[in-house]
Short mmCIF file of C-alpha atoms in Angstrom, two decimals:
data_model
loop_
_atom_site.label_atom_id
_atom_site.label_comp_id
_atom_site.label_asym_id
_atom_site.label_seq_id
_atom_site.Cartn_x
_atom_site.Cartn_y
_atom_site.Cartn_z
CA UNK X 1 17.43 -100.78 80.38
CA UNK X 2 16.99 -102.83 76.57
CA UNK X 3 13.09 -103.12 77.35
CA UNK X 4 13.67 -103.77 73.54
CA UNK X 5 14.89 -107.00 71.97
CA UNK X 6 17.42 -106.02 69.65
CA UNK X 7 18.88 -108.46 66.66
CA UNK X 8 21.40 -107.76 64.13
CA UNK X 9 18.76 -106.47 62.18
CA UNK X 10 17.17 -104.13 64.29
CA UNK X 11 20.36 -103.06 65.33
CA UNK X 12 21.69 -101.69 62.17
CA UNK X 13 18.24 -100.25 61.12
CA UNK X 14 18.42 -98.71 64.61
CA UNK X 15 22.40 -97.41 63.50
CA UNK X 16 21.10 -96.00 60.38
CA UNK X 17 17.58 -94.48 61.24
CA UNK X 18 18.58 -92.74 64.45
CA UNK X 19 22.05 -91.85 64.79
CA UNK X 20 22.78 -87.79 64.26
CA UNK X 21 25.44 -87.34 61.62
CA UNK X 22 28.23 -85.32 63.49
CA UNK X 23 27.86 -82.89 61.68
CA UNK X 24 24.53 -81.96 63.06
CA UNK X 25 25.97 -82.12 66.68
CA UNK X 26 27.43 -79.15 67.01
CA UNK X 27 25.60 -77.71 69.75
CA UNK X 28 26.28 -80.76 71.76
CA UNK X 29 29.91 -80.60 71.26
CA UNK X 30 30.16 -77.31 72.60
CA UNK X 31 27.55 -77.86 75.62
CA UNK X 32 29.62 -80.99 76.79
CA UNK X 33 33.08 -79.04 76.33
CA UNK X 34 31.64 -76.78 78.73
CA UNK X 35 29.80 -78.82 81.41
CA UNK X 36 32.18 -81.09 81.65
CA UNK X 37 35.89 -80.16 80.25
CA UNK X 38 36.88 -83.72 79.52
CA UNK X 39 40.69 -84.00 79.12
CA UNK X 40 42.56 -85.96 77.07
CA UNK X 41 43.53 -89.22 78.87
CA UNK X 42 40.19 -89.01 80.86
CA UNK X 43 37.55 -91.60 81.40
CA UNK X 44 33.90 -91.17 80.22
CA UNK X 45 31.29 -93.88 80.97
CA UNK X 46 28.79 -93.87 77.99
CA UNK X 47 25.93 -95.52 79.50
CA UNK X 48 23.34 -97.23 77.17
CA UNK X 49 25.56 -96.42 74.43
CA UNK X 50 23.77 -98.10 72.03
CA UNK X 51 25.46 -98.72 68.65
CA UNK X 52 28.61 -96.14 69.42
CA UNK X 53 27.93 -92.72 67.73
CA UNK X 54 28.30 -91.06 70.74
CA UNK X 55 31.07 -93.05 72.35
CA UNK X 56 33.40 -92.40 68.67
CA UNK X 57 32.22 -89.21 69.08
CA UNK X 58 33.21 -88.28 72.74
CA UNK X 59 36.60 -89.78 71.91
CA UNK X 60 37.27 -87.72 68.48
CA UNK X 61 36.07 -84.69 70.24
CA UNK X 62 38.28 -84.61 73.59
CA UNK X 63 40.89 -87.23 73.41
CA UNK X 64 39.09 -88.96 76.22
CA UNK X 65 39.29 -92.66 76.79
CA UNK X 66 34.61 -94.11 76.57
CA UNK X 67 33.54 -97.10 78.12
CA UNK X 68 30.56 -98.12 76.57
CA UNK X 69 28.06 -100.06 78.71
CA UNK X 70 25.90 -101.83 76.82
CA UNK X 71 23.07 -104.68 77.39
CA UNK X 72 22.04 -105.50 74.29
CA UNK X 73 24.41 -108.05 72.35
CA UNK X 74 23.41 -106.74 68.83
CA UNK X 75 23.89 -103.05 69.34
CA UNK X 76 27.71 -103.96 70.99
CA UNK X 77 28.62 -105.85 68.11
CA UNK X 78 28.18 -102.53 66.53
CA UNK X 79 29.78 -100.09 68.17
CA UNK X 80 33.46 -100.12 66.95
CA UNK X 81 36.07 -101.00 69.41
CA UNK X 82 39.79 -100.03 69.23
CA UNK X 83 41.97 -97.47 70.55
CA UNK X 84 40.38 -94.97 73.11
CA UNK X 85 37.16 -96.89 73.78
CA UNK X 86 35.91 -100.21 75.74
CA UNK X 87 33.00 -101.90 74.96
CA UNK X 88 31.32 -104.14 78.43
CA UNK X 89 28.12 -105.53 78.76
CA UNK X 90 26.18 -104.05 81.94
CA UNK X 91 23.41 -101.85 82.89
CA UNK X 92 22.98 -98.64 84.76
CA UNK X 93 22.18 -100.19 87.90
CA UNK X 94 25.22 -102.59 87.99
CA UNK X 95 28.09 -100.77 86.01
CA UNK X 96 30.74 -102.83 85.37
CA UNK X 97 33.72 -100.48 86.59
CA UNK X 98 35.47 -99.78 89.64
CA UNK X 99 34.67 -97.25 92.11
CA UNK X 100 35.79 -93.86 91.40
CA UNK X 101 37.07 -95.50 87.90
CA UNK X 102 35.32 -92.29 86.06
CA UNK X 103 35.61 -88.87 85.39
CA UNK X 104 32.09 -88.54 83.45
CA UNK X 105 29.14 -90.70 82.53
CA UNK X 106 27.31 -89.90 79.43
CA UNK X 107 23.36 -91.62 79.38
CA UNK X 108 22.38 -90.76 76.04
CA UNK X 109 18.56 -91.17 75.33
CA UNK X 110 18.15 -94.00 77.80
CA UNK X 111 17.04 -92.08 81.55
CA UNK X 112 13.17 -93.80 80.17
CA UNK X 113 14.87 -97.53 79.45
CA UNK X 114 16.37 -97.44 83.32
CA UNK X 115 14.04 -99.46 85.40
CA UNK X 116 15.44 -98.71 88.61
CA UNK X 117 16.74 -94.89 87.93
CA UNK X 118 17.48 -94.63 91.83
CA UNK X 119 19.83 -97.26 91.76
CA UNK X 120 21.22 -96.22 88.92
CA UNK X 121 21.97 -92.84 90.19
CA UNK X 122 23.43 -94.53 93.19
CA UNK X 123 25.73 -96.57 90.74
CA UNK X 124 26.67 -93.72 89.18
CA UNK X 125 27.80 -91.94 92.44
CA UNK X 126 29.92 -95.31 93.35
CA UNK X 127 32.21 -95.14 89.59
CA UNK X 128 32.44 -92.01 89.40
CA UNK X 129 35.11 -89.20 90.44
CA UNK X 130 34.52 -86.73 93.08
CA UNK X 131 33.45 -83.57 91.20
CA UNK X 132 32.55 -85.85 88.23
CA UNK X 133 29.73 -85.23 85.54
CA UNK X 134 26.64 -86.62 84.79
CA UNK X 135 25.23 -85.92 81.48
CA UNK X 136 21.92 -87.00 80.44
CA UNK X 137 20.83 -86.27 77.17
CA UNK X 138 16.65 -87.33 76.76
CA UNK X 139 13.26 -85.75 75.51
CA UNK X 140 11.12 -85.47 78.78
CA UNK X 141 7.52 -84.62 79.96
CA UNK X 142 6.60 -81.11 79.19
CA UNK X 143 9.37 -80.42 77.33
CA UNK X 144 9.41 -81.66 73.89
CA UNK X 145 7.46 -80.06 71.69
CA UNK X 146 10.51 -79.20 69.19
CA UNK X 147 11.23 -82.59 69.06
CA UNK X 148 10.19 -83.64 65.21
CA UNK X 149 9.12 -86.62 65.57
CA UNK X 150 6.71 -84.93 67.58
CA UNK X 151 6.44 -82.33 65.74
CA UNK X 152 5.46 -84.81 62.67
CA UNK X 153 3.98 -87.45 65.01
CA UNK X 154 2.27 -85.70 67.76
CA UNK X 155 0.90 -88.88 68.65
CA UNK X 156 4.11 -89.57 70.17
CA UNK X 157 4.19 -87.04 72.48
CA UNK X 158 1.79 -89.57 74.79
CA UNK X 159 4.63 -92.07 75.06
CA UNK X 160 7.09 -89.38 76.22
CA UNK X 161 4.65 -88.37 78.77
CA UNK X 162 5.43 -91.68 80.53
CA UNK X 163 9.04 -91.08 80.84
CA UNK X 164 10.50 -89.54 84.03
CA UNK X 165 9.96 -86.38 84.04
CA UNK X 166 13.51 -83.88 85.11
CA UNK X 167 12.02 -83.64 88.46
CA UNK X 168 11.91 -87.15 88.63
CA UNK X 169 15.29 -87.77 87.40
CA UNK X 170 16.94 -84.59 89.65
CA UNK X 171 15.10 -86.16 92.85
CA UNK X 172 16.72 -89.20 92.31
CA UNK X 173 20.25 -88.09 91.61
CA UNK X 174 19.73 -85.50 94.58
CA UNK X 175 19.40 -88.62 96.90
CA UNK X 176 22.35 -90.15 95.30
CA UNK X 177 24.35 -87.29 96.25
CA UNK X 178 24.86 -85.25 93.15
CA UNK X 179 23.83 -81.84 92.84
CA UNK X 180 22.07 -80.24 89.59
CA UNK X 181 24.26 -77.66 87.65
CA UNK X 182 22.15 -77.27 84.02
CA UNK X 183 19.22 -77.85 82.23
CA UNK X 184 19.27 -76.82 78.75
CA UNK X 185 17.21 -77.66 75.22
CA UNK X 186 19.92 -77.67 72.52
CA UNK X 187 19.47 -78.42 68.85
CA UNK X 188 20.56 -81.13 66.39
CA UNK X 189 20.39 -81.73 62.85
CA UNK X 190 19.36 -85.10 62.26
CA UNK X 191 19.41 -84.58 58.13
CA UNK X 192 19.94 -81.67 55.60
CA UNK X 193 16.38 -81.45 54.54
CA UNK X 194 13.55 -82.58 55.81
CA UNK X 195 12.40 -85.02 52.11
CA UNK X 196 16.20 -86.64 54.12
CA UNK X 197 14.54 -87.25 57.24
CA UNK X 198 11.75 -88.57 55.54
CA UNK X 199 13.46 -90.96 53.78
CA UNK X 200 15.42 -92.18 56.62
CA UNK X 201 13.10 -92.96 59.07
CA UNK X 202 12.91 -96.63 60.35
CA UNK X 203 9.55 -97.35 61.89
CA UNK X 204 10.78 -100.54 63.68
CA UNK X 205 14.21 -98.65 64.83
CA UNK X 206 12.11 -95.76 67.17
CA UNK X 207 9.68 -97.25 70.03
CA UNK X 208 7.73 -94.33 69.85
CA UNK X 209 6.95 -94.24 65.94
CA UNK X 210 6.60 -98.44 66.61
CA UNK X 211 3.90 -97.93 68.96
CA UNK X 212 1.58 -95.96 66.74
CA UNK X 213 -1.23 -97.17 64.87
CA UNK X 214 -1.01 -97.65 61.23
CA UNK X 215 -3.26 -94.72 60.52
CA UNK X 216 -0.79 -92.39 62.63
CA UNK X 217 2.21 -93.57 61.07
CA UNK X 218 0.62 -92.67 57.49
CA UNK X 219 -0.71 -89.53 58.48
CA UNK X 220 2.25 -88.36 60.11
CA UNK X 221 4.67 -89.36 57.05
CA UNK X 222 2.28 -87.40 54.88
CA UNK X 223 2.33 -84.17 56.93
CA UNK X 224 6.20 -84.60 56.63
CA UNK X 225 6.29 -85.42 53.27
CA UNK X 226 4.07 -82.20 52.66
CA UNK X 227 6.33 -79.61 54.80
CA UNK X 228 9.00 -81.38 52.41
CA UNK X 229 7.67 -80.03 49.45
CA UNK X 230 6.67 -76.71 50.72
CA UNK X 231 9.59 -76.32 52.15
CA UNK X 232 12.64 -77.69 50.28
CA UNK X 233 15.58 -76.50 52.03
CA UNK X 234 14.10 -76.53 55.20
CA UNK X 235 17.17 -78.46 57.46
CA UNK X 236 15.62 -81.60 59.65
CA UNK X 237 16.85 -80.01 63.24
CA UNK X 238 15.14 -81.75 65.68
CA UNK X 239 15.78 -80.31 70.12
CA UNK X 240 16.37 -82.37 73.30
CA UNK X 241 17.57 -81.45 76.93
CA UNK X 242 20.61 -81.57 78.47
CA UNK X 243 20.39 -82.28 82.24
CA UNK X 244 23.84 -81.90 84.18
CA UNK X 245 24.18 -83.21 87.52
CA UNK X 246 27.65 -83.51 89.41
CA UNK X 247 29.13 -85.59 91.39
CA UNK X 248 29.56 -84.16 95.36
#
């Protein structure tokens, strides 16, 4: 995991370029509620959790208590700490929590950051709960062609092809001892229009739109720009999967 170096910097563009409003999470809201019925008073690991939206949001949502595991110094210092959620340094591979401390483990946009994804699965296996969830929230191979920076950027799309793929990450978690339950593509709106989006984007915040050439980068802002004005009211809603594995 962090196979980027993150500063202060970085981190907030990061915070502001490519964190969903919750608004736009509906869908994801509702797909968690189900797949996982966290309880008040419950523990969720949020692995990778970044700069925090999804760790404040777990905890609004359900009650829940979120540990947020975290490498990177400059994206903790961001996520806000205070009642209902914990904020550790660690990695997927070596969580820093007890075993059987969890109920749930959130890995939000991370599975391709993990550089040893068996281990981690095996980690996972050790914290968590009998019966607990996994829920792992990524773009993979194959699979994400309603993603809009793909969409926008199709250039991107080659970087994405190097991330595991769901058999990949289901193998893995199989050997672990968890057992796959769901695989689903769910929506979110990542602004109200797509001009929004434009304006928002960060190039140095996403890896993919950072590894592009120049010429891509322009191209694909233009194209966006363009369905902007053609399409005014059009809402920015961007797709990723939802792979849920539990615990045996």
């Amino acid at each position: 995991m962090a196979d980027t170096v993150y500063d202060a910097s970085t981190a907030a563009d990061y915070r502001a370029a490519r964190e969903i409003p919750r608004e736009g999470l509906t869908a994801w809201r509702e797909a968690i509620a189900e797949h996982a019925a966290p309880s008040p008073g419950a523990t969720v690991l949020d692995v990778g959790a970044g700069t925090g939206a999804f760790a404040t949001a777990l905890r609004d949502w359900f009650g829940v208590h979120v540990v947020a595991v975290e490498p990177a110094p400059a994206m903790r210092e961001l996520i806000p700490v205070g009642e209902g959620i914990t904020v550790l340094d660690g990695r997927a591979e070596q969580l820093p929590v007890a075993d059987a401390g969890a109920d749930a483990a959130w890995l939000g946009s991370v599975v391709h950051h993990i550089g040893d994804l068996a281990a981690a699965a095996r980690e996972l296996h050790r914290v968590l709960r009998p019966g607990g969830t996994v829920l792992i929230r990524n773009a993979f191979p194959g699979r994400c062609e309603r993603d809009l920076r793909v969409r926008y950027f199709p250039e991107t799309a080659a970087g994405i092809a190097d991330y595991p793929t769901v058999e990949h990450v289901t193998t893995a978690f199989e050997a672990a001892g968890f057992t796959p339950v769901a695989l689903r593509s769910l929506p979110q709106r990542s602004a109200p229009t797509l001009a929004a989006f434009a304006a928002g984007l960060r190039r140095d915040a996403d890896s993919k739109l950072r590894a592009l050439p120049d010429e891509a980068w322009q191209a694909g802002l233009d194209r966006l720009r363009r369905a902007a004005a053609e399409r005014p009211e059009e809402e920015a809603v961007s797709w990723m999967d939802l792979l849920v594995l539990r615990r045996d």
